[in-house]
Structures are given as structure tokens and as C-alpha cells.
Coordinates of C-alpha atoms in Angstrom, one line a residue:
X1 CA -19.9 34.4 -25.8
X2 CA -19.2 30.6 -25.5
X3 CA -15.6 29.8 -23.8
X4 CA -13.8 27.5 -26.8
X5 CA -13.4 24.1 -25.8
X6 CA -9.5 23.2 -24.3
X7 CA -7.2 21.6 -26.9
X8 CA -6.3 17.7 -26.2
X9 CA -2.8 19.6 -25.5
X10 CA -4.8 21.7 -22.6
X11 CA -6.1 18.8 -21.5
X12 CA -3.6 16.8 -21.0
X13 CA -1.5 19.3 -19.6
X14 CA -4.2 20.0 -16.7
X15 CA -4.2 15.8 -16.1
X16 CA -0.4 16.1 -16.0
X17 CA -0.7 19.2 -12.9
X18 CA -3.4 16.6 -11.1
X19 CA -1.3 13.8 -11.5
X20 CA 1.4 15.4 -10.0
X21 CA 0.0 17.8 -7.3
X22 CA -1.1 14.1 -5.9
X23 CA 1.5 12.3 -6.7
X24 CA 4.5 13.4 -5.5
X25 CA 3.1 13.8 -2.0
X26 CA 1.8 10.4 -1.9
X27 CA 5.3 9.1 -3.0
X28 CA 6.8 10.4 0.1
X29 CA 4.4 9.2 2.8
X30 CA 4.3 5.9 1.3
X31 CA 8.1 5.6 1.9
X32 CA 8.4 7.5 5.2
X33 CA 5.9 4.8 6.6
X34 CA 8.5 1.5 6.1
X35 CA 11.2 4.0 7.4
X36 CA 9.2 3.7 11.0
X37 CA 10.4 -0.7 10.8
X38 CA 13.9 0.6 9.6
X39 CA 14.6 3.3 12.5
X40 CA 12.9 0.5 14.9
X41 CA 15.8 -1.7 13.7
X42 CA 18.3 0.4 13.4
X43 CA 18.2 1.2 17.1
X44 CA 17.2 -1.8 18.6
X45 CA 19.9 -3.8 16.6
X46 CA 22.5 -2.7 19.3
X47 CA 20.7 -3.9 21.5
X48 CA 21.4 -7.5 21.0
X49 CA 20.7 -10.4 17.7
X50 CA 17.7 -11.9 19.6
X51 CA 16.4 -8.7 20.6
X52 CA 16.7 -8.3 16.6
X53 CA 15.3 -11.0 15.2
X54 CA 12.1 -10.6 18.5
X55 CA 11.6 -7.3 16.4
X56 CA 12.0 -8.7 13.1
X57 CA 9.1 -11.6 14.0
X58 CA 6.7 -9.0 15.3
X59 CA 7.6 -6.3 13.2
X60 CA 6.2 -9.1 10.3
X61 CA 3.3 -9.8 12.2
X62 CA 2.2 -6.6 12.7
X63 CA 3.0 -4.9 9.0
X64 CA 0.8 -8.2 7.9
X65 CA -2.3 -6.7 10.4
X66 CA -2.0 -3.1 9.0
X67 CA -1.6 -4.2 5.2
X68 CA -4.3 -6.5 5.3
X69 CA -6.5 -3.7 6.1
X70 CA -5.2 -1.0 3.7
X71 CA -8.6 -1.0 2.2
X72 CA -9.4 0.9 5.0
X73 CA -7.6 3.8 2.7
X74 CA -8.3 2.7 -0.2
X75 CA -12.3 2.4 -0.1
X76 CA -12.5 5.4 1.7
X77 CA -10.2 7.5 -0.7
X78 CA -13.0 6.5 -3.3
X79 CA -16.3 7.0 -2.1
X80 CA -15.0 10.3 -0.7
X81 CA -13.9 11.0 -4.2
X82 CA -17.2 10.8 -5.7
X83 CA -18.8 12.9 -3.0
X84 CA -16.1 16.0 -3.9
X85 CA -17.0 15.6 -7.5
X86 CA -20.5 15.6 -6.9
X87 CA -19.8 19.2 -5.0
X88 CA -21.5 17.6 -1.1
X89 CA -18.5 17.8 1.1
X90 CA -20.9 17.7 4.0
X91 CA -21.7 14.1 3.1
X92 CA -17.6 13.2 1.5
X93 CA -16.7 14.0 5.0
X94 CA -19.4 12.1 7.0
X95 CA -18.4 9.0 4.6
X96 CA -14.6 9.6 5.8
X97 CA -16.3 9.4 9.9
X98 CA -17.8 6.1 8.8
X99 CA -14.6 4.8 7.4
X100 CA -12.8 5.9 10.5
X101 CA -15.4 4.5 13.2
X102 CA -15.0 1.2 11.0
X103 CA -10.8 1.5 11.8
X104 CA -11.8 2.0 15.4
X105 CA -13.5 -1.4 15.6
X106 CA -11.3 -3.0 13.6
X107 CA -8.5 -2.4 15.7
X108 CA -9.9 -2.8 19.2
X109 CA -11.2 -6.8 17.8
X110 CA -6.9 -7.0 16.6
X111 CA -6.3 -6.3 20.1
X112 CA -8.5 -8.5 21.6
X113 CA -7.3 -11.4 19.5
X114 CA -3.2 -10.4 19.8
X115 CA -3.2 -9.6 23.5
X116 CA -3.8 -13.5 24.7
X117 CA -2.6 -15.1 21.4
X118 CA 0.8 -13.4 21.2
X119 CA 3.2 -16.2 22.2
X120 CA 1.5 -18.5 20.0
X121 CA 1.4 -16.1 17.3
X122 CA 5.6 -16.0 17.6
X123 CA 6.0 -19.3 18.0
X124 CA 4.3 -19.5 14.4
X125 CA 6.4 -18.1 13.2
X126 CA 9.3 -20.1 14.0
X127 CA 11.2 -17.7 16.9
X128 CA 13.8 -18.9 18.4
X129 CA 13.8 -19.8 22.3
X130 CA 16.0 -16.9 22.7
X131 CA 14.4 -14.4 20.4
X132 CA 10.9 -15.2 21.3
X133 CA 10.2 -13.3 24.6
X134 CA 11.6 -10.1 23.1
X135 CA 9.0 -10.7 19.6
X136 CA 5.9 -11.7 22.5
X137 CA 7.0 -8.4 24.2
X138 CA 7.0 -5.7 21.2
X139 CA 4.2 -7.7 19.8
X140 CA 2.0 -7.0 22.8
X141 CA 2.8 -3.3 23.3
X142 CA 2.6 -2.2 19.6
X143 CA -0.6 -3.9 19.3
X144 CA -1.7 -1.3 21.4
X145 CA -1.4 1.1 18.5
X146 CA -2.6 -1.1 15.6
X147 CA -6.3 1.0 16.1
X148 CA -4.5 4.1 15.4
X149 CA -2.7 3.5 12.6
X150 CA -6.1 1.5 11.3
X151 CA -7.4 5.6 11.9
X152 CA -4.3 6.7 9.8
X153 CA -5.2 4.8 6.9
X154 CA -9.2 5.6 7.1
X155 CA -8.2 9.1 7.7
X156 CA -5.7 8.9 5.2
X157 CA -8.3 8.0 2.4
X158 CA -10.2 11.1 3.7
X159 CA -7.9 13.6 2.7
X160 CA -7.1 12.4 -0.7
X161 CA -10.8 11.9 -1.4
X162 CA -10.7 15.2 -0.5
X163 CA -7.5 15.3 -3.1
X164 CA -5.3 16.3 -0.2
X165 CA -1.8 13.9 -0.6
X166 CA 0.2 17.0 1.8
X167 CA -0.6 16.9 4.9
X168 CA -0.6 12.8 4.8
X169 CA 3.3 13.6 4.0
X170 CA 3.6 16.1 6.4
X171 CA 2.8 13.4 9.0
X172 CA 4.2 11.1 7.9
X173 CA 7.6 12.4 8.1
X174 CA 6.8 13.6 11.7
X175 CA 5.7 10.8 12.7
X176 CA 8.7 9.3 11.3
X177 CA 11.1 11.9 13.3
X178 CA 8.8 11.5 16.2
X179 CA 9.2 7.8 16.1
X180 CA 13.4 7.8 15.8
X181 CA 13.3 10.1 18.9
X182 CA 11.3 8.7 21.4
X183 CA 12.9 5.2 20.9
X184 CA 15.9 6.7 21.1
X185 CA 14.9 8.2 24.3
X186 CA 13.0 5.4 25.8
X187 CA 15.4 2.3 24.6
X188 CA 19.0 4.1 25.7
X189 CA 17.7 6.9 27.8
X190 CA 14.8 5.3 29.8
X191 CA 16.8 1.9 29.7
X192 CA 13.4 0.1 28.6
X193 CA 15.2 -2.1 25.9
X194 CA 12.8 -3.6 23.2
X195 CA 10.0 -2.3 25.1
X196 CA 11.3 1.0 25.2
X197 CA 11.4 1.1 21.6
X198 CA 7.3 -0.7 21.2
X199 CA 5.9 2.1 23.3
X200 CA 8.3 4.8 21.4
X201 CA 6.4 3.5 18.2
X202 CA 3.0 3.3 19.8
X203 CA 3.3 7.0 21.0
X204 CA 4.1 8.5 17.5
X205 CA 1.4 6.1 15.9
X206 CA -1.0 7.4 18.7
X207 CA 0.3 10.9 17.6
X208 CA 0.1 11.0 13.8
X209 CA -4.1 9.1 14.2
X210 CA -4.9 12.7 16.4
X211 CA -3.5 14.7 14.0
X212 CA -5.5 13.3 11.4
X213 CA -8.9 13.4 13.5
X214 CA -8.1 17.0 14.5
X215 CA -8.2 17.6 10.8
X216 CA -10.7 15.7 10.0
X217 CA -13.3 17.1 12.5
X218 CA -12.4 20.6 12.0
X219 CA -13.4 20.0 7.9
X220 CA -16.4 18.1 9.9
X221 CA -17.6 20.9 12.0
X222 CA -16.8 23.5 9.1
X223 CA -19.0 21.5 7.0
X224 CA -21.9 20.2 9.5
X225 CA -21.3 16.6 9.2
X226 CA -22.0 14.6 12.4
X227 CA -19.7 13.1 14.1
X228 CA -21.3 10.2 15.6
X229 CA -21.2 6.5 14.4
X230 CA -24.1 5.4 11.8
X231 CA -24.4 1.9 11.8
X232 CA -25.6 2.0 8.5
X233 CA -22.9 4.5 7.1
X234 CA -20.0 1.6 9.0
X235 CA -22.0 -1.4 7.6
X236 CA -21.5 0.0 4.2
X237 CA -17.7 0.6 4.6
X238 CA -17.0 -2.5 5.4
X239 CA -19.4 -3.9 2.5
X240 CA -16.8 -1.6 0.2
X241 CA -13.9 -3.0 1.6
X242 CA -14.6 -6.7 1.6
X243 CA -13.8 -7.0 -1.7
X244 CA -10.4 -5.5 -1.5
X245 CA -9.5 -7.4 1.1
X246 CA -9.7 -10.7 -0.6
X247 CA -7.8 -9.0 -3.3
X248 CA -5.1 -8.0 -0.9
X249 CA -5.5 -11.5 1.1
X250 CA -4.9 -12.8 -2.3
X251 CA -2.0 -10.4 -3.3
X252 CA -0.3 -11.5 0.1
X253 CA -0.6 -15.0 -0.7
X254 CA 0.9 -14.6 -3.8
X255 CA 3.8 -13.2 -2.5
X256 CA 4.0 -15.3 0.4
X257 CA 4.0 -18.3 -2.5
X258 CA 6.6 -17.0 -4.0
X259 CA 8.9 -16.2 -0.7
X260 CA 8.1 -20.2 0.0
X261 CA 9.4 -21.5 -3.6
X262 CA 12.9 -19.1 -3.4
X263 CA 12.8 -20.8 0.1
X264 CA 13.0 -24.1 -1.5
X265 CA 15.8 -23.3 -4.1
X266 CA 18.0 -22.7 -1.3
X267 CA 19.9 -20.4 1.0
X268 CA 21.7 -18.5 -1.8
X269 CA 18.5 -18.3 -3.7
X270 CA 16.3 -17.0 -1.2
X271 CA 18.8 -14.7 -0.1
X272 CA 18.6 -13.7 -3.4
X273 CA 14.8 -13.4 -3.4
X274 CA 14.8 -10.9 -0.7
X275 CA 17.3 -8.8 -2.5
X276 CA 15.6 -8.4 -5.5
X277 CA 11.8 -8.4 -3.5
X278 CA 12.7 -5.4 -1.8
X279 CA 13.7 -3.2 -4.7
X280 CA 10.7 -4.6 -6.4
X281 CA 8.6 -3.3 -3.3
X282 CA 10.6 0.0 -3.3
X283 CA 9.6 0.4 -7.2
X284 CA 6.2 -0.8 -6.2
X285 CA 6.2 2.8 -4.0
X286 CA 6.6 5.2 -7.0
X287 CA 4.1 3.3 -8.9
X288 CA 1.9 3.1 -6.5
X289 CA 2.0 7.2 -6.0
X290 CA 0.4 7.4 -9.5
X291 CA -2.5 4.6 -8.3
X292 CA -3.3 6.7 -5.4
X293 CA -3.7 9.6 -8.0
X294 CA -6.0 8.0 -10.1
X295 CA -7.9 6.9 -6.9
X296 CA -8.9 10.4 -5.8
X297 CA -9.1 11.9 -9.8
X298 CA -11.5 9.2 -10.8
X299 CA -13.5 9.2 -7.9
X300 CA -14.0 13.0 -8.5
X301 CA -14.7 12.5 -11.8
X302 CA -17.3 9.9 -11.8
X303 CA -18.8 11.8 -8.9
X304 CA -19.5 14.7 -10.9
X305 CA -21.1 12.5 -14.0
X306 CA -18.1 13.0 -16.3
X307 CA -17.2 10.0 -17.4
X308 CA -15.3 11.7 -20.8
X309 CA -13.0 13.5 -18.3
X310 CA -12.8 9.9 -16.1
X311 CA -11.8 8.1 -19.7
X312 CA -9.6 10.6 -20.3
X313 CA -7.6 10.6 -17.0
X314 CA -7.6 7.3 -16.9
X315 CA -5.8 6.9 -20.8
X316 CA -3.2 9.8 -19.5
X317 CA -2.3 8.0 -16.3
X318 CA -1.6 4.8 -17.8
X319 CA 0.4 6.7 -20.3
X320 CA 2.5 8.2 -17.0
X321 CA 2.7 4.5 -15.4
X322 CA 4.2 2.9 -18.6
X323 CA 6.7 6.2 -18.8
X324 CA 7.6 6.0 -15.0
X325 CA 8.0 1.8 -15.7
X326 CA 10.7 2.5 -18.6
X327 CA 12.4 4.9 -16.7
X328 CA 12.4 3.0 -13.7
X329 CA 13.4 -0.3 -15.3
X330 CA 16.5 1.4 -16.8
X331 CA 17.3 2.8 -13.4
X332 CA 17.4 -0.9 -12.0
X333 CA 19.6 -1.9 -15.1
X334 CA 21.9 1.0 -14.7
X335 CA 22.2 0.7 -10.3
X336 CA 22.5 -2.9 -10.3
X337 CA 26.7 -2.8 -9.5
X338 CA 25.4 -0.4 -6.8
X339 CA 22.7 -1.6 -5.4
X340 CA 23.8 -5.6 -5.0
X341 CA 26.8 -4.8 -2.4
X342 CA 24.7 -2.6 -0.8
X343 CA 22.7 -6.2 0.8
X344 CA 25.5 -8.6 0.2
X345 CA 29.2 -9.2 -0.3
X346 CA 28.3 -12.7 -1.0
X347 CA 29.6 -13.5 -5.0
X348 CA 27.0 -16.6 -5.0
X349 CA 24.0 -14.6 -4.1
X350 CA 25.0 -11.6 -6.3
X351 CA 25.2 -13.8 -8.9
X352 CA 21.8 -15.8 -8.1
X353 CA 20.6 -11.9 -8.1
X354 CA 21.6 -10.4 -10.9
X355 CA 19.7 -12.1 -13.7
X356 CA 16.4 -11.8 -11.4
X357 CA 16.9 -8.3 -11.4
X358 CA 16.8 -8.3 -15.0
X359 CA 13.4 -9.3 -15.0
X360 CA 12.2 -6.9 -12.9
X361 CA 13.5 -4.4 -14.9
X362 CA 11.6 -5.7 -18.0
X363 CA 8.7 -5.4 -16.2
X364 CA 8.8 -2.2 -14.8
X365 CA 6.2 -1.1 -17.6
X366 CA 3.6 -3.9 -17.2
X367 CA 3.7 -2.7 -13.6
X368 CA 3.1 0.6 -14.4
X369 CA 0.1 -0.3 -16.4
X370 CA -0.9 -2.8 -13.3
X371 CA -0.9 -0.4 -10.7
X372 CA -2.4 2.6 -12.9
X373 CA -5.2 0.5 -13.8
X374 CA -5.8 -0.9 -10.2
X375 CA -6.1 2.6 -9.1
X376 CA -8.6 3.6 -11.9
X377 CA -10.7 0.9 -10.9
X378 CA -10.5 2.0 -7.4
X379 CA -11.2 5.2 -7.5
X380 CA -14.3 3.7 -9.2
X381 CA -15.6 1.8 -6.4
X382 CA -15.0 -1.7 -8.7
X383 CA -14.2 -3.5 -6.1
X384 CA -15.9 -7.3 -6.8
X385 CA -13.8 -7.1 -10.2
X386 CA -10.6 -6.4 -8.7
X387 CA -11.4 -9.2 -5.9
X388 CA -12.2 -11.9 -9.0
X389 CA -9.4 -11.0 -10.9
X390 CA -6.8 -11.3 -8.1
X391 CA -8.3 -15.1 -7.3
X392 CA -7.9 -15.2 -11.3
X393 CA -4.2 -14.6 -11.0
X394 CA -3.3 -16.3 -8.5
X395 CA -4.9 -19.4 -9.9
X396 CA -2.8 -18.9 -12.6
X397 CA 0.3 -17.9 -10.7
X398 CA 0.1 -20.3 -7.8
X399 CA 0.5 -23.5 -10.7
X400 CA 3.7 -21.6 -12.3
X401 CA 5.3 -21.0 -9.4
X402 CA 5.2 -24.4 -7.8
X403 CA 6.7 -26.0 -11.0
X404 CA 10.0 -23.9 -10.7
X405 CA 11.5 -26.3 -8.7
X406 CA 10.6 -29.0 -10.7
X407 CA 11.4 -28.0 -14.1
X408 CA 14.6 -25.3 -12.6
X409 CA 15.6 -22.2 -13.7
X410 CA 16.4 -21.0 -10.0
X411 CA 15.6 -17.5 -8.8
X412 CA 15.5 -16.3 -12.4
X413 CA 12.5 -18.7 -13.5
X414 CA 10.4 -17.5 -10.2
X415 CA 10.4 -13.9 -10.8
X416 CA 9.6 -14.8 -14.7
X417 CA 6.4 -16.6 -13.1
X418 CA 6.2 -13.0 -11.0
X419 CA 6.1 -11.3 -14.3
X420 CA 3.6 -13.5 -15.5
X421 CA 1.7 -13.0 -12.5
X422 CA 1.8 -9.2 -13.2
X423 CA 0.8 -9.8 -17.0
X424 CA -2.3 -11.6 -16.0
X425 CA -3.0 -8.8 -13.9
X426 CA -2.8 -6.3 -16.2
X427 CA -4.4 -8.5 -19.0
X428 CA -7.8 -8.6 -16.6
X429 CA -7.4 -4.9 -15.8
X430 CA -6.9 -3.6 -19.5
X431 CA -9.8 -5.7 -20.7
X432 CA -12.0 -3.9 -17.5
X433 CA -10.7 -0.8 -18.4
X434 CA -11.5 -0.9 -22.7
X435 CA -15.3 -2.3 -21.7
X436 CA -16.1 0.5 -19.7
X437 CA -18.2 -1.1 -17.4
X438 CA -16.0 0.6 -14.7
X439 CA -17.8 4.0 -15.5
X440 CA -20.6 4.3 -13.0
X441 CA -21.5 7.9 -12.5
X442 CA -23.1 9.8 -9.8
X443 CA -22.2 10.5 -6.1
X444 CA -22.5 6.6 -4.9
X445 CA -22.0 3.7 -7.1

């Protein structure tokens, strides 16, 4: 007797459990891992305003190194992806080995380059004579861990190729608690100042990247994938990866465009501009849970030559990203006399603020479409298209931008030019999406 097919109703409630059962996880260890700059601050703030603004200089430096590198994750989550779906976890492992061998060397040339360049590095970026020693101090130390949280992030995409998003949480928020403890310990207790807290941070890092490898080479050894680097297997990470990291490298300069233009406006305004950036990034987090989702779905998916069921996830999770925008963009407008006092007291920059914030709201839903869609094509292994159409929009966005100044309209003209940013985005993502072109079955691509 031949089992009925499922109802578009059972279908979409078994996308809806998928979505989830990775989603939610993956929410909370992407916001447990900016917690580690926040604790770092937090603690290190009584020590002194130069010891401070050291941290602040080399925290930046440092979150720019890791989050240019995040295809490391990203790459990895996919081509493990396809491997589950095409039932080999033997070879979905020894692809997340390659991936992490890849971090490895990654991070030990970062160290070689930060080690000697450090003080030049800071003074870069515009330290002060007094807050400079302290940044060329934590910058050298937590350097020290920039391989292992490269092995994070590679071993990271492992496990949700493997459509595991728990245990990334679960370490995550002890690394997190890990982290608060031993700065704590090491800054106050140990009397080590900024230092103190650098080593308390490369400690838990170093902590959280052998967790993950003990996990990863127990699934190895279960599974009888080697464990030793293949040159071949590394070379074609990083081949993967390239394109996403111009499309990152680009992403980065778009904000880093934009951060220069509020900067121009003036102090109110870019006072402003951080306000309203760092909801935007703390939106960007949920959003982003539903990307990392569709990563590890579609990558099963396509994997196991089922490209209706990829189509059909893919239409469902954009579906959930323009649901979560709505509801997220009415949070924003309902939480705005909340959440401006929260970063200022200043009238002038509410004010400058409060219209901005607006916008953001608005576009809660194209981001939702944005980052669904970016996940899709992830999770796809469409790399060289993402990289072209992040060049795409920041041609378009870097134009727009420029002319705010010129033609006014403040903070609340910039972030309409970060709208339109996120509009051409989502126009060169939809259009990938509805050709289908993205839809390359089998266990590679």
C-alpha cells in the first residue's frame, strides 16, 4: 500500500519544526558571543578610561579579524550540509576536518602578522598616547586566541551541517560564564589589569575551540573519517570561502562607509548613528538565526537531490523572515521611549535618533527577506553570486551615501540610503532565488 503524499499543511508544518529546532539555538549563541566584548568591558571599565578605550581599539581590531573570516562557518555549514543529505557522514565530517585545518592556518598567519605590527595597528586607529599601551597590550595577548576562535567558527559550521545549533549554544554560554570568571579572577584577583582580563579571554576562547574538536573527533572516529590534513580537501575550503569573503569584505565596507558619513554630520549625529547601528545589529541576530537555518536545511536538501523540498523550504523561510521583520519592526516602534535613554540622556541625539529608528523599523521586513535569502543561497554553495552582488550593492550604495552630506537630510537620509542598500540586496537575491539557478543537486556542487 502506497503512503498518501503529506498535505501542503503537513509540509509546511514539518519546515516550521526545522526552522525552529535550528533556529532558536542559533539565536542564542549568536548573542552570547558579543556578550564576551560586553563582560570584557564591563570589568575592565573600573579599571581606568584609557584602560577602556585600549580595550575598545583592540576589541575593534580583533572582532574585525574574526568577522572577516566568518566564512570559515558559513562555507563549512554548507558543504557539510550536502554531505548529511546525501546520507555519507564519513565524508560531511572529513569536509568539517578540512574546514578546521583551514582555521588553524589562518589563525597562526593573523598571529604572525599582529604580534610585530600591533603598535602600528593602534596607532591606526587613532589611540590616544595614553590609551595606546593598554590597546598594544590586549591586542597582543588576545591575538593569541584568534586560531581558536577561527576553530570555533569552522567547527561551528560542522555541527549545523550536521543540523546540530545545541551544543554551539551550550558553548557558547559557557564560554561566556567561563570568560566573566576568569577576568574577574585574573584582573581584581591576580592584579594583572588589562592583561589579566586578555589572557581571561584567551583561556575561555582556547576552552570553547577543544570542546568543539573533542566533539568533532569523537563523530570522526565514530564514523572513520581521518583526521589528518588533505591539502586538497584545505585547498578547496578556502576556494569555497573566497567568495564570501569579498562579500563580507564588502559588507564591512559598506558599513564602515556609512559610520564615516554619520561621522561627518557631526557629533550629535554620529552619536546618533551608533545608537540606532547597534539595535540594527542586535535585530540583525534574530534574523540571522533563520539564515543559519536555511544554511544547514538547504544544504541537506540539495545534498539529497531534492530540489522540490529545497524550493519549498526556501519559499517557507522567507515567509518566516518577512513575519519575524513585521514583528520586529513594531517592536522597535513600540520600545523606542525605552530603548533611547537606555544609550543617552542627551535631548539632541535622542532627537537625531528617533526618526532613524523609524527607518529601521520599516525595513525590518526587507531584512528579513535579505538575510533568509542570503542563507538559501548559502546553504547552496552560491558563493560567486553572493560575492558579485555585494560589489553590486555597494556600487550602488557607496554613491548614495556620500551625497547625504551634500544634499542633507542628516542621520535620517543615511539610514534611508541603508535601506536602499538592503533593497538592492534583496532585489539581486529574489531575482537568484525565482531563476533557480541556485538549485545544484548532489553531494558537492
Amino acid at each position: 500500500m502506497t503512503q498518501a503524499p503529506a498535505t501542503p499543511k503537513a509540509v509546511r508544518r514539518r519546515h516550521d519544526r526545522e526552522i525552529v529546532a535550528l533556529a532558536v539555538p542559533a539565536f542564542g549563541a549568536l548573542v552570547a558571543e558579543p556578550l564576551f566584548v560586553m563582560a570584557d568591558s564591563a570589568i575592565v571599565g573600573h579599571l581606568g578610561t584609557a584602560q577602556l578605550a585600549g580595550l575598545g581599539i583592540a576589541s575593534a581590531l580583533l572582532m574585525t579579524a574574526v568577522g572577516v573570516f566568518v566564512f570559515l562557518a558559513y562555507a563549512t555549514t554548507a558543504a557539510v550540509a550536502r554531505r548529511v543529505g546525501a546520507g555519507d557522514l564519513r565524508a560531511a565530517i572529513r569536509q568539517g576536518m578540512d574546514g578546521i585545518w583551514l582555521a588553524l592556518l589562518i589563525g597562526a598567519a593573523v598571529i604572525a602578522v599582529t604580534l610585530p605590527t600591533a603598535p602600528a595597528l593602534v596607532e591606526l586607529f587613532g589611540a590616544s598616547e595614553t590609551a595606546a599601551p593598554y590597546a598594544t597590550t590586549y591586542l597582543r595577548i588576545s591575538v593569541l586566541g584568534i586560531p581558536a576562535m577561527l576553530v570555533v567558527l569552522a567547527a561551528t559550521g560542522v555541527l549545523r551541517g550536521l543540523q546540530d545549533t545545541k551544543t554551539p549554544l551550550y558553548v557558547a554560554v559557557a564560554g561566556f560564564v567561563a570568560n566573566a570568571a576568569l577576568n574577574v579572577g585574573l584582573v581584581y584577583g591576580a592584579d594583572l589589569g588589562i592583561a589579566g582580563s586578555a589572557w581571561g579571554t584567551v583561556i575561555a576562547q582556547v576552552g570553547m575551540a577543544a570542546i568543539y574538536l573533542y566533539v568533532v573527533i569523537r563523530g570522526a572516529r565514530k564514523h572513520g573519517a581521518s583526521l589528518r590534513p588533505d591539502a586538497v580537501g584545505i585547498r578547496a575550503c578556502a576556494q569555497a570561502g573566497a567568495p564570501l569573503l569579498i562579500r563580507t569584505l564588502s559588507l564591512r565596507a559598506i558599513l564602515m562607509i556609512a559610520t564615516a558619513v554619520a561621522a561627518r554630520l557631526g557629533d550629535a549625529d554620529i552619536a546618533a548613528h551608533q545608537i540606532v547601528l547597534s539595535l540594527w545589529s542586535l535585530l540583525a541576530f534574530a534574523l540571522d538565526a533563520i539564515a543559519i537555518a536555511g544554511q544547514a536545511i538547504i544544504g541537506r536538501y540539495l545534498g539529497a537531490d531534492d530540489a522540490a523540498g529545497a524550493r519549498a523550504a526556501c519559499r517557507r523561510m522567507v515567509q518566516w523572515g518577512v513575519a519575524v521583520g513585521v514583528v520586529l519592526g513594531l517592536l522597535v516602534v513600540a520600545a523606542r521611549p525605552l530603548f533611547l535613554p537606555l544609550f543617552t540622556s542627551d535631548p539632541m541625539v535622542q532627537d537625531t535618533a528617533l526618526p532613524a529608528l523609524l527607518v529601521v523599523a520599516i525595513s525590518q521586513p526587507i531584512c528579513g527577506i535579505v538575510f533568509v535569502l542570503d542563507g538559501v543561497l548559502m546553504g547552496a554553495g552560491d558563493g560567486p553570486y553572493l560575492a558579485w552582488a555585494m560589489i553590486l550593492t555597494l556600487a550602488v550604495f557607496t554613491p548614495a551615501a556620500l551625497l547625504v552630506p551634500t544634499f542633507g537630510g542628516g542621520l535620517t537620509a543615511l539610514w534611508a540610503a541603508m535601506t536602499l542598500m538592503m533593497i538592492m540586496r534583496m532585489l539581486t537575491l529574489w531575482l537568484r532565488s525565482r531563476s533557480g539557478r541556485w538549485i545544484v543537486t548532489g553531494a558537492t556542487r
